[in-house]
Each structure stands twice: as structure tokens, then as C-alpha cells.
């Protein structure tokens, strides 16, 4: 039991982060906090990939005469791409947040919904 | 008889192209009413000539076929001219000529709006009716069936009033709802069971299904063919009476409703086959429903004061005659069903023409207003009387012929209940038609308080049209040979 | 012919490279024409790919010369080329249409950026179809999604921004779920190449990791294709996005998501024979089928009450997505055929409907039903096309929608799924109701007395609209191409067997490392997984 918990500690970290991020996205009403939650959620996935590529005792995957066991470089490379995607998403999300704040004067979801309901009623 | 103009397959193509071209020309000539109506008339004449040129080959036993491309693998767009379809096509095209003449008088006499749309939709509706009549498989039939529904919606809602809108909703909802909700399922069911959808003499499903699936499919077809107006899916027909009278006359006494019962007969004969249905228990329940429709619609008709509504309920009742006769499953009664399509068409169109004539000349729409009108409008009411006789099924009208065969079939099959229904409804028919005739001729009109309300006969095209159809009812009693021969071929008689 | 050999790459790279160039063409009209030319070229490429596929069968293309499974591989099979044609064809039509529509709906200075985003979105969609690599698919998914969020936000209404924001949150969640699923698959198999995955998964199919991966993939993709109950983003995004974007998204984006669903679940995960295959699991419990039925019924029912026609059509799209997923969830050749055929047919009908609505918005300024009294008489050409496409939506015979429903109901009856058949029919009946509501307003009311006369939409908008409307009729009467291809593809997918190939070591890698230091050890992906 202890071994399951400690031996797979990296996965536990991933799961905790993932759930924290997911919870933030779903529950928080503030649009910026949602973006932050989304970021945490994505980061947990990055960690998932990177830890799965690690080989115990392996070194960084740089060809060197002294090393004969390397960490799998592929997940890291993949995650590099995913990080770029994540940054783009964050940037776009925040840019939208700015524009929403300009249009609605608020970043709280319930207030925005209230304003939108009024807009629907007006027409 | 007109000699064949083209080879039969080309004639089928032409019969579909002529109304199509007619539609386009009508739309193009919208600005010149005289030209537009001339185009309509020429189209109707041309179509009729084409359809009648097929009579010779079909009587000689030929089944001209035109197969176009495959719509879905194994199911092409195909047309086959067989006796039943030819009967329907002959009636629809011939009466289109008469109706066109009538329409000219009616639409101008009442200064209706959007006449170009009216004539164009009319032509599309006839195109669809011909497509249905000549369809070679269920898919083709369904395609034109829906086209007929869609093309008649603008005609039903022609006036654009709130009432028209409401009626349009009922009309489209019931016709399209039943066809997509039930008929389509039945068609796909046939496709799954038999693997194809072609009409086969002896039955598409014969050998592919038996027992309860057959019964379910039959129920889906009978109810799904909403145009046959079997209760409880009959409400669209009274609703459609809001349309101008030529529409009620040709479409809701001939083309649309006949397309419905035609489809029922066609399905009974060519999809199920009489043998399969005879071997299936429970068919009589569906026939009983048709019988119920005959009687209850007649009772409702008795209580209608609005003339067109009374005619509509009479139509509902008469349509179920055809359904009932087909489901008696005796060869004679199936012949009766086919003949009744013809007989009812001539009779009912006459009655509607008369109703429209009364409306155009005297602006009268209700039975109670017709006291003594036979003396001012003798042609109209004379034709009405002949139409009524045909509805009741008395000689010397075509209605007698079809009813004779139906009763003969009921006797043949020992379907005593059906026979009782037919006889009882004959009495009912008399009860709701004869008082109108009596009222028109036996009473004296109240002297018109206002001389401005005095009127004579309707415009001559109207009178001409209703005289022609009334004469048709008489002629078909005296000389129904061609139709009899076709109907005999339908149930396997030698050509 | 080197050019022909490079076509699969060019298909994706062309719009990608062309996209930023739009920014340099500062004049909106130039950017429009340029984007239009690029998408037309992409369409030409897709057509020529289709031709080669029909001639020689499926072929692969190794990106940058790196052989699969080490490098990223593009695979073009008949299904792919079919979808590529659909996407590029619709893109070309929508771009032609977009010119005047975008000028009216998007701020002037943003127009070149609009075309950049549009081409990027196209790149993403094409990449998702062409690639044979599960991770590469994620990258293209995000390329198309990110550009879509920005496109949606370009709508005039401030609600477009919140709609885009919600789409961004849910879309990113969906994509990340997909990423987790792919990560778990990689953990168990050490490969990302789809064919390689298909070969290796059966050996580890019984593990819980694979089950979890399937769950993540399913939820992620369901979010992307807006399957009930994960559809919340769709109505808002479709309603408030610029008309051209809505037309493009409705016709292509969800279709590609469905394609990905089919690809992942039937070819990548397909070879697993135990309960773990989602299709089989679905077949037993019919989870997806039930969700699809709820989507069909609720989408159609909600559509009836929408006063905003764009939103109405968006809810109708939800229902139609239900049709496609329903067909696929039956796991039979007929069902799959129905799903795929409807994918194409729905692209045509919804494309035409949203285009017609966009033309109305251009002239009237609003897609709300109370503003459209008598629009049938005021814009007869536009509304006639709308009517044709709407009939196709109902499934009237003679239109492509009829063919879809024919196959869908047939598939349901064949397998005796009575409820599914009934649901399809009921949903069609509901479609009659909402279409008729529009018809009544458009054709049976007179225009408001104070209505200023409106012109028809410009020809560049009417032409693509009518092309799609007539395509609805054409593909309703002549289905050899659509049904034939879909049947082939359905057969191919349901009997998919991954080709032979190296199962463990990658010789290419060994050689690679040898070339560097004259000996060494391959990275041990498998050992990496605990």
C-alpha cells in the first residue's frame, strides 16, 4: 500500500494538480481564475508526459561517451510543443478576458450572464 | 384513340417533362395573363395526349418502363406504366384540362392575387401526380408523393389569411408528419425485408415476410399515406378547403386524395399482393377502420352547413370506400377500388365546380343559402344533381359502376360487414346530398331584397367545365370499357 | 513526379504558409482574394489526392523523410481524401461568400487577420485528417481550435467574446483530455503512430491504463464534436460568430471531429477484441447511442423555441450531430455508412442554411425571427435556397437529407433498434415544426409597412449558396459518390487490420544512433512506463 503511494508519487502529484486545475475551471466564477485553473490543468498533463519518459538512472538524452542509459527524449519534445500550445491558449484566453472586461465591465461569470440575459430580453 | 406519338419509354419521359416545362413557362409568362393561361391549357392538352397515347400499348399488355439513374444502390428512379397508374394518370390529366378552363373563369371572376404562383404550383402538383401514377418503385413514388405535398401547400395557404396559415399548418403537419413518420418507416422496412423497392405483380414482399411484420407494415402504409385520409389522419382535408375552389376541385377531390388511395391500392396489389394479405390475420381490423371512416365521415357531413366542408367530409368517406374495397382483397373489389378512383373523381370534381360556381356567381357558401337557386343557375345545379347521383352510386352515373364491383367483391369474399357498411353509407350519401338538390329546385327563392344581388349563371368557362365533368360521369356509366379493361388487368385479367 | 509525391504535405503546408502572408496584404480585398486562391488550390490538391487514391489505393507520406513510426507520417486513404475534398470544397465556397459578409460584420482593420485565422483553421482541420500520428493530431486540433476561438470572438456582438471564451475553456479541456488519453496510450505502447498503435494495443488491451485512456479520449472528442451533454459551447459560438465563420464551422469543424472519433475508435483502438473497445462496449450498453438519441430529440425540441435563427440552426446542428453519432454507434456497415453520409450531407445543408442566413443578416441586420416577416418576398433568391436546404434538413425525398435518414433508419431496423428508428423519425418531425415556423414567417406574412426595400445579396454570396443548395438536391438524387464512398470507408473501417510492420525495435533509430556515436542504446520507451 505504502509502496503504491510512494512508488508512484509522481502520478499522485499529477492527479492532485489535475483535479485542482479542473476544479478551478469548473467552479470559479472569475474568468481570470478559470484561465489560471486551465493552466494548472494543462501543466499536470505536461508533468504526466515528462515523468513517464524518465528512465530510472538515465541521464539527459545527450549522446555522451560516459552514459549508456538515457531518459526517453520524445515525451519532453512532445511537451515542448504542448507548452507552446498552452501558452497560446493562455494568451488568447487572457486577451478575451480583457475584451470581455471592456464590454461588460466585469469578470464575474454570474454578472456577465445577468447582463446577457438582459441583452436577450431587449431585442 | 390517339396513335402513339413516341415510343412508350419516351412518352413517359415526355409526360413528366411537359408539366415541368409548363411550370417554367408559366413562371416566365407571369406578366401576360392570357399567354400564361394559354400555356397552362396547352400543357394540360399535351400531357393528356401523351398519357392517352399510352392506353393502346398498355391495353395490349405492354408495361412501358423508363429507368433513370440509381438514386441509392439498387434502387433507381424508375417509372412503369401499369393499368392502375394509367387509370389515375388519365383521370388526373384529363381533368386538369377541364380545371384549367374552370380556373380561368374562377380566378379572374374572383380577382385572386398571385395567379402566376397558383398556375405554377398547379402544374407542379400535376407533375407529381403523374410521377406517382407512373412510379416504378416505392422510392420514386415517395419522392413525388412529397413533392405533391410541398407543391400544394402554397395553394392551400393561397389567401394568406390567419385561417389559411392555420390550415396550412394542419395540412403540412398531417401530410408530411404521417408520410415521414409512418410511410417512410414502412418503405424502409420493405427495403430491409426484400432488399429492393420495385413494384412487383404479385407483391414485393411475397416470400420475404409473413405474419405480424406484414400487418405492421400494412398499418404503417395505410395510416402513413395520409393523403388517403383514413381516420384519425383526415383532418387536413377539411382544413384544405380554405384554398380557392379549383384547388379543392382538382387537388382535393382528384389529384392529391386520389394519389393517396391510389398509393394504398398500389401498395396492396404490388407491395403486399392479395395472396399475402389474405394469408395474414388481422387485415380485417384495418379494413374495419376504413369502414368506420366511411360511416363517421358521412355522419359528420350530414351536419355541415358549409358546402365545401360537406363535400370534404363526403370525400373522406368516399376515399375510405377505395381503401375498404382494396382491403376486402377480392379481385372484384380491387377492380371496384380502381374504378371508384375514376368514378369519384368525375363526380366530386363536378360537385366542387358547382360549389365554386355558386360562390363566384352568387357568393354563396352554405347549404342553407341555396333555396331555389336551381332556377337561376340551372346548369350548375343540374350538374350538381348528376354529381350527387354518382356519389350515391345510382345509375346512370359512373358511381354505380364502381359500387357494383365493390359489392360484387364483398359478396365474393363473403365480407358481409363491408357490404353492410357500403349499403348503409349509400343511404347516408343520399341523406346529405339529395336535400341540397331538393332545396335548389323544389323551393322558390326568397325575392331578392336588393336588385344588386341578383345574379345569373357563373362565367362561361366555369359552366363549360362543370358541364363537361357532369357529362363525363354519364359517359363513363355508358362506356366504361377502357377503364374496365384496365381494372381487369390490374387483378390479373388477360390483356 | 516529386510534386505529386509531396501533395499530402502540400495539402497541409500550403494554407499554413499562406496564412501569415495575408497579414502583409493590408487591403482587405486583396487578403480575401489571396485566401480564396489558396483554398481553391487546396481544393485542387484534395481532388488530385482523391484521384491518386482511387488509382493506387491508400498511401503514406513520411514528413521530412523520417520513416514511420519514428517520424510523423501522413496517411491518405479513401476516407481521408473524401473528407479533405469536403473540407477544402466548403472552405473555398465559404471564402468566396465571405468577402462582402466579412466586410459587413468584422471591423475593417481586422479583416486581414480574419483571413489569417481562417486559413490557419483550415490548416488545422486538414492536418487532423491527413496525419497518421496521434500527437500530431493534437497539435492540429489545437491549431484549428485556437484560430476558431479567435474567429468566433470577431463577431460584432459583445456576446461573441463570452461565447469564444466559453468555447476556449471547454475546447481546451477537450483537447487536453485527448492529450491525456494519447499520453496513456503512449505509456503502454511506446508509439504514437496510429497504425503502430493499432498493432500494439491488443497486447496490452486488458490493462486499466488502456481503459482509462479510452475514457479520456472519448470525453475529449465528445467535447470537440459537441455531443450531448458536452455541447454547451456550440449554440453560443454559432450564434455570435460572424456568419461566414458559422457556416464554415457548422459545415466542417464538427465533421472533422467526428472523423477523428471514427479514426481513433475504429482504427486505432479497433483491433482490441475484448470489452475494452469502446465500440463493443458501446454496443453492449449503448451509452453513446443513448446520448445521441437525447441529442437528437432535445436539440430539435429546443430549436423549435429559438427566436434567433442562428441559434435555432445551432440547436438543429446538435440534433444532427446526434444522427451522425447514432449511425456510428450502431457499429454496423449500414450504420457507419449512414453516419458518414450524413456527415457530408449535413455539411451541405447547414453550410447553405447558415450562408442564406448570413445573406439575410447582411441586408436586414438581424437573424431574429420577428425581423423576418415576409423575407421570402423581399429576398426571394436567398430564401429559395434556404428553403431547399431546410427541406433537406427535414429529410424530404429528393434531397440529400433524405438519403441520410433512409440509411439511418435502415441501419436501425436491420439491427432491430426500434427506439433508435423511432427517435430519428420523431426528430425529423420536430424538424418539420421548426422549419415550418420559419416558412410561415418568411412567406406568409407581409413585410412590415415601414420596411425599406432590400436588395438581394451580392452575387459572390448567392453563387456559393446556390452551389450548396443545388448540391443538396443533386446528392439527394444521385448518391453513387457519397453513399459509395461512405460504404467503402465504412467497410474499410469496420474491418480494419493494421498492416504488418516492425513491432519492437525501430531499425531506423538504431541506424540513427549508430551514425552519431557508432553504437548505443535506443531510448527505452517501454521501460519508461512504470
Coordinates of N, CA and C in Angstrom, one line a residue, chain B residues 404-477:
Chain B
X404 N -71.0 -1.2 -57.8 CA -71.4 -2.6 -58.2 C -70.3 -3.5 -58.0
X405 N -69.1 -3.1 -58.5 CA -67.9 -4.0 -58.4 C -67.5 -4.2 -56.9
X406 N -67.6 -3.1 -56.2 CA -67.3 -3.3 -54.8 C -68.2 -4.3 -54.1
X407 N -69.5 -4.1 -54.3 CA -70.4 -5.0 -53.7 C -70.2 -6.4 -54.1
X408 N -69.9 -6.6 -55.4 CA -69.7 -7.9 -56.0 C -68.5 -8.5 -55.3
X409 N -67.4 -7.7 -55.1 CA -66.2 -8.2 -54.4 C -66.5 -8.6 -53.0
X410 N -67.3 -7.8 -52.3 CA -67.7 -8.1 -50.9 C -68.4 -9.4 -50.9
X411 N -69.3 -9.6 -51.8 CA -70.1 -10.9 -51.9 C -69.1 -12.0 -52.2
X412 N -68.2 -11.8 -53.1 CA -67.2 -12.8 -53.5 C -66.4 -13.3 -52.2
X413 N -66.0 -12.3 -51.5 CA -65.2 -12.6 -50.3 C -66.0 -12.9 -49.1
X414 N -67.3 -12.8 -49.2 CA -68.2 -13.0 -48.1 C -68.0 -12.0 -47.0
X415 N -67.6 -10.8 -47.4 CA -67.4 -9.8 -46.4 C -68.7 -9.1 -46.1
X416 N -69.5 -9.7 -45.2 CA -70.8 -9.1 -45.1 C -70.8 -7.8 -44.3
X417 N -69.9 -7.6 -43.4 CA -69.8 -6.4 -42.7 C -69.5 -5.2 -43.7
X418 N -68.5 -5.5 -44.5 CA -68.1 -4.5 -45.5 C -69.3 -4.1 -46.4
X419 N -70.1 -5.1 -46.8 CA -71.2 -4.9 -47.6 C -72.2 -4.0 -46.9
X420 N -72.4 -4.3 -45.6 CA -73.4 -3.6 -44.8 C -72.9 -2.1 -44.7
X421 N -71.6 -1.9 -44.5 CA -71.1 -0.5 -44.5 C -71.4 0.2 -45.8
X422 N -71.1 -0.5 -46.9 CA -71.3 0.2 -48.2 C -72.8 0.6 -48.4
X423 N -73.6 -0.3 -48.0 CA -75.0 -0.1 -48.2 C -75.5 1.0 -47.3
X424 N -75.1 1.0 -46.0 CA -75.5 2.0 -45.1 C -75.1 3.3 -45.5
X425 N -73.8 3.4 -46.0 CA -73.3 4.7 -46.3 C -74.0 5.3 -47.6
X426 N -74.5 4.3 -48.4 CA -75.2 4.8 -49.6 C -76.4 5.6 -49.2
X427 N -77.1 5.1 -48.1 CA -78.2 5.8 -47.6 C -77.8 7.1 -47.0
X428 N -76.7 7.1 -46.3 CA -76.2 8.4 -45.7 C -75.9 9.4 -46.8
X429 N -75.2 8.9 -47.9 CA -74.9 9.8 -49.0 C -76.1 10.5 -49.5
X430 N -77.1 9.7 -49.7 CA -78.4 10.2 -50.2 C -78.9 11.3 -49.2
X431 N -78.7 11.0 -47.9 CA -79.3 11.9 -46.9 C -78.6 13.2 -46.9
X432 N -77.3 13.3 -47.3 CA -76.7 14.6 -47.2 C -76.6 15.3 -48.6
X433 N -76.9 14.6 -49.7 CA -76.8 15.2 -51.0 C -78.2 15.6 -51.5
X434 N -79.1 14.7 -51.4 CA -80.4 14.9 -52.0 C -81.1 16.2 -51.5
X435 N -81.0 16.4 -50.2 CA -81.7 17.7 -49.7 C -81.2 18.9 -50.4
X436 N -79.9 18.9 -50.7 CA -79.4 20.1 -51.4 C -80.1 20.3 -52.7
X437 N -80.1 19.2 -53.5 CA -80.8 19.2 -54.8 C -82.2 19.6 -54.7
X438 N -82.9 19.0 -53.6 CA -84.3 19.3 -53.4 C -84.5 20.8 -53.1
X439 N -83.6 21.3 -52.2 CA -83.7 22.7 -51.8 C -83.5 23.6 -53.0
X440 N -82.6 23.2 -53.9 CA -82.3 24.1 -55.0 C -83.4 24.2 -56.0
X441 N -84.1 23.1 -56.2 CA -85.1 23.1 -57.3 C -86.6 23.2 -56.7
X442 N -86.8 22.6 -55.5 CA -88.2 22.5 -55.1 C -88.7 23.7 -54.4
X443 N -87.8 24.5 -53.9 CA -88.3 25.7 -53.2 C -88.1 26.9 -54.1
X444 N -88.9 27.9 -53.8 CA -88.8 29.1 -54.6 C -87.8 30.0 -53.8
X445 N -87.0 30.7 -54.5 CA -86.1 31.6 -53.9 C -86.8 32.8 -53.2
X446 N -86.3 33.2 -52.1 CA -86.9 34.5 -51.5 C -86.6 35.6 -52.5
X447 N -87.5 36.5 -52.7 CA -87.2 37.5 -53.7 C -86.1 38.4 -53.2
X448 N -85.2 38.7 -54.1 CA -84.0 39.4 -53.7 C -84.4 40.8 -53.2
X449 N -84.0 41.1 -52.0 CA -84.3 42.5 -51.4 C -83.6 43.5 -52.2
X450 N -82.4 43.2 -52.6 CA -81.5 44.2 -53.3 C -81.3 43.7 -54.7
X451 N -81.8 44.5 -55.7 CA -81.6 44.0 -57.1 C -80.1 43.8 -57.4
X452 N -79.2 44.5 -56.7 CA -77.8 44.3 -57.0 C -77.3 42.9 -56.7
X453 N -78.1 42.2 -55.8 CA -77.7 40.8 -55.5 C -78.1 39.8 -56.5
X454 N -79.0 40.3 -57.4 CA -79.5 39.4 -58.5 C -78.3 38.8 -59.3
X455 N -78.4 37.6 -59.7 CA -77.3 37.0 -60.4 C -77.8 36.0 -61.4
X456 N -77.0 35.6 -62.3 CA -77.4 34.6 -63.2 C -76.4 33.4 -63.1
X457 N -76.1 32.8 -64.2 CA -75.1 31.7 -64.1 C -73.7 32.3 -63.9
X458 N -72.8 31.5 -63.6 CA -71.4 31.9 -63.4 C -70.8 32.1 -64.8
X459 N -69.5 32.7 -64.8 CA -68.9 32.9 -66.1 C -68.8 31.6 -67.0
X460 N -68.8 31.8 -68.3 CA -68.9 30.6 -69.2 C -67.9 29.6 -69.0
X461 N -66.6 29.9 -68.7 CA -65.6 28.8 -68.6 C -66.0 27.9 -67.4
X462 N -66.6 28.5 -66.4 CA -67.0 27.7 -65.2 C -68.1 26.7 -65.6
X463 N -69.1 27.3 -66.3 CA -70.2 26.5 -66.7 C -69.8 25.4 -67.6
X464 N -68.9 25.7 -68.6 CA -68.4 24.8 -69.5 C -67.8 23.6 -68.8
X465 N -66.9 24.0 -67.8 CA -66.1 22.9 -67.2 C -67.0 22.0 -66.4
X466 N -68.0 22.5 -65.7 CA -68.8 21.6 -64.8 C -69.8 20.8 -65.7
X467 N -70.1 21.4 -66.8 CA -71.0 20.6 -67.7 C -70.2 19.4 -68.3
X468 N -68.9 19.7 -68.6 CA -68.1 18.6 -69.2 C -67.9 17.5 -68.1
X469 N -67.6 17.8 -66.9 CA -67.3 16.8 -65.9 C -68.6 16.0 -65.6
X470 N -69.8 16.7 -65.6 CA -71.0 16.0 -65.3 C -71.3 15.1 -66.5
X471 N -71.1 15.5 -67.7 CA -71.2 14.7 -68.8 C -70.3 13.5 -68.7
X472 N -69.1 13.7 -68.3 CA -68.1 12.6 -68.1 C -68.7 11.5 -67.2
X473 N -69.3 11.9 -66.1 CA -69.9 11.0 -65.2 C -70.9 10.1 -65.9
X474 N -71.7 10.7 -66.8 CA -72.7 9.9 -67.5 C -72.1 9.0 -68.5
X475 N -71.1 9.6 -69.3 CA -70.5 8.8 -70.3 C -69.8 7.6 -69.8
X476 N -69.1 7.8 -68.6 CA -68.4 6.6 -68.0 C -69.4 5.6 -67.5
X477 N -70.6 5.9 -67.3 CA -71.6 4.9 -67.0 C -71.9 4.1 -68.2

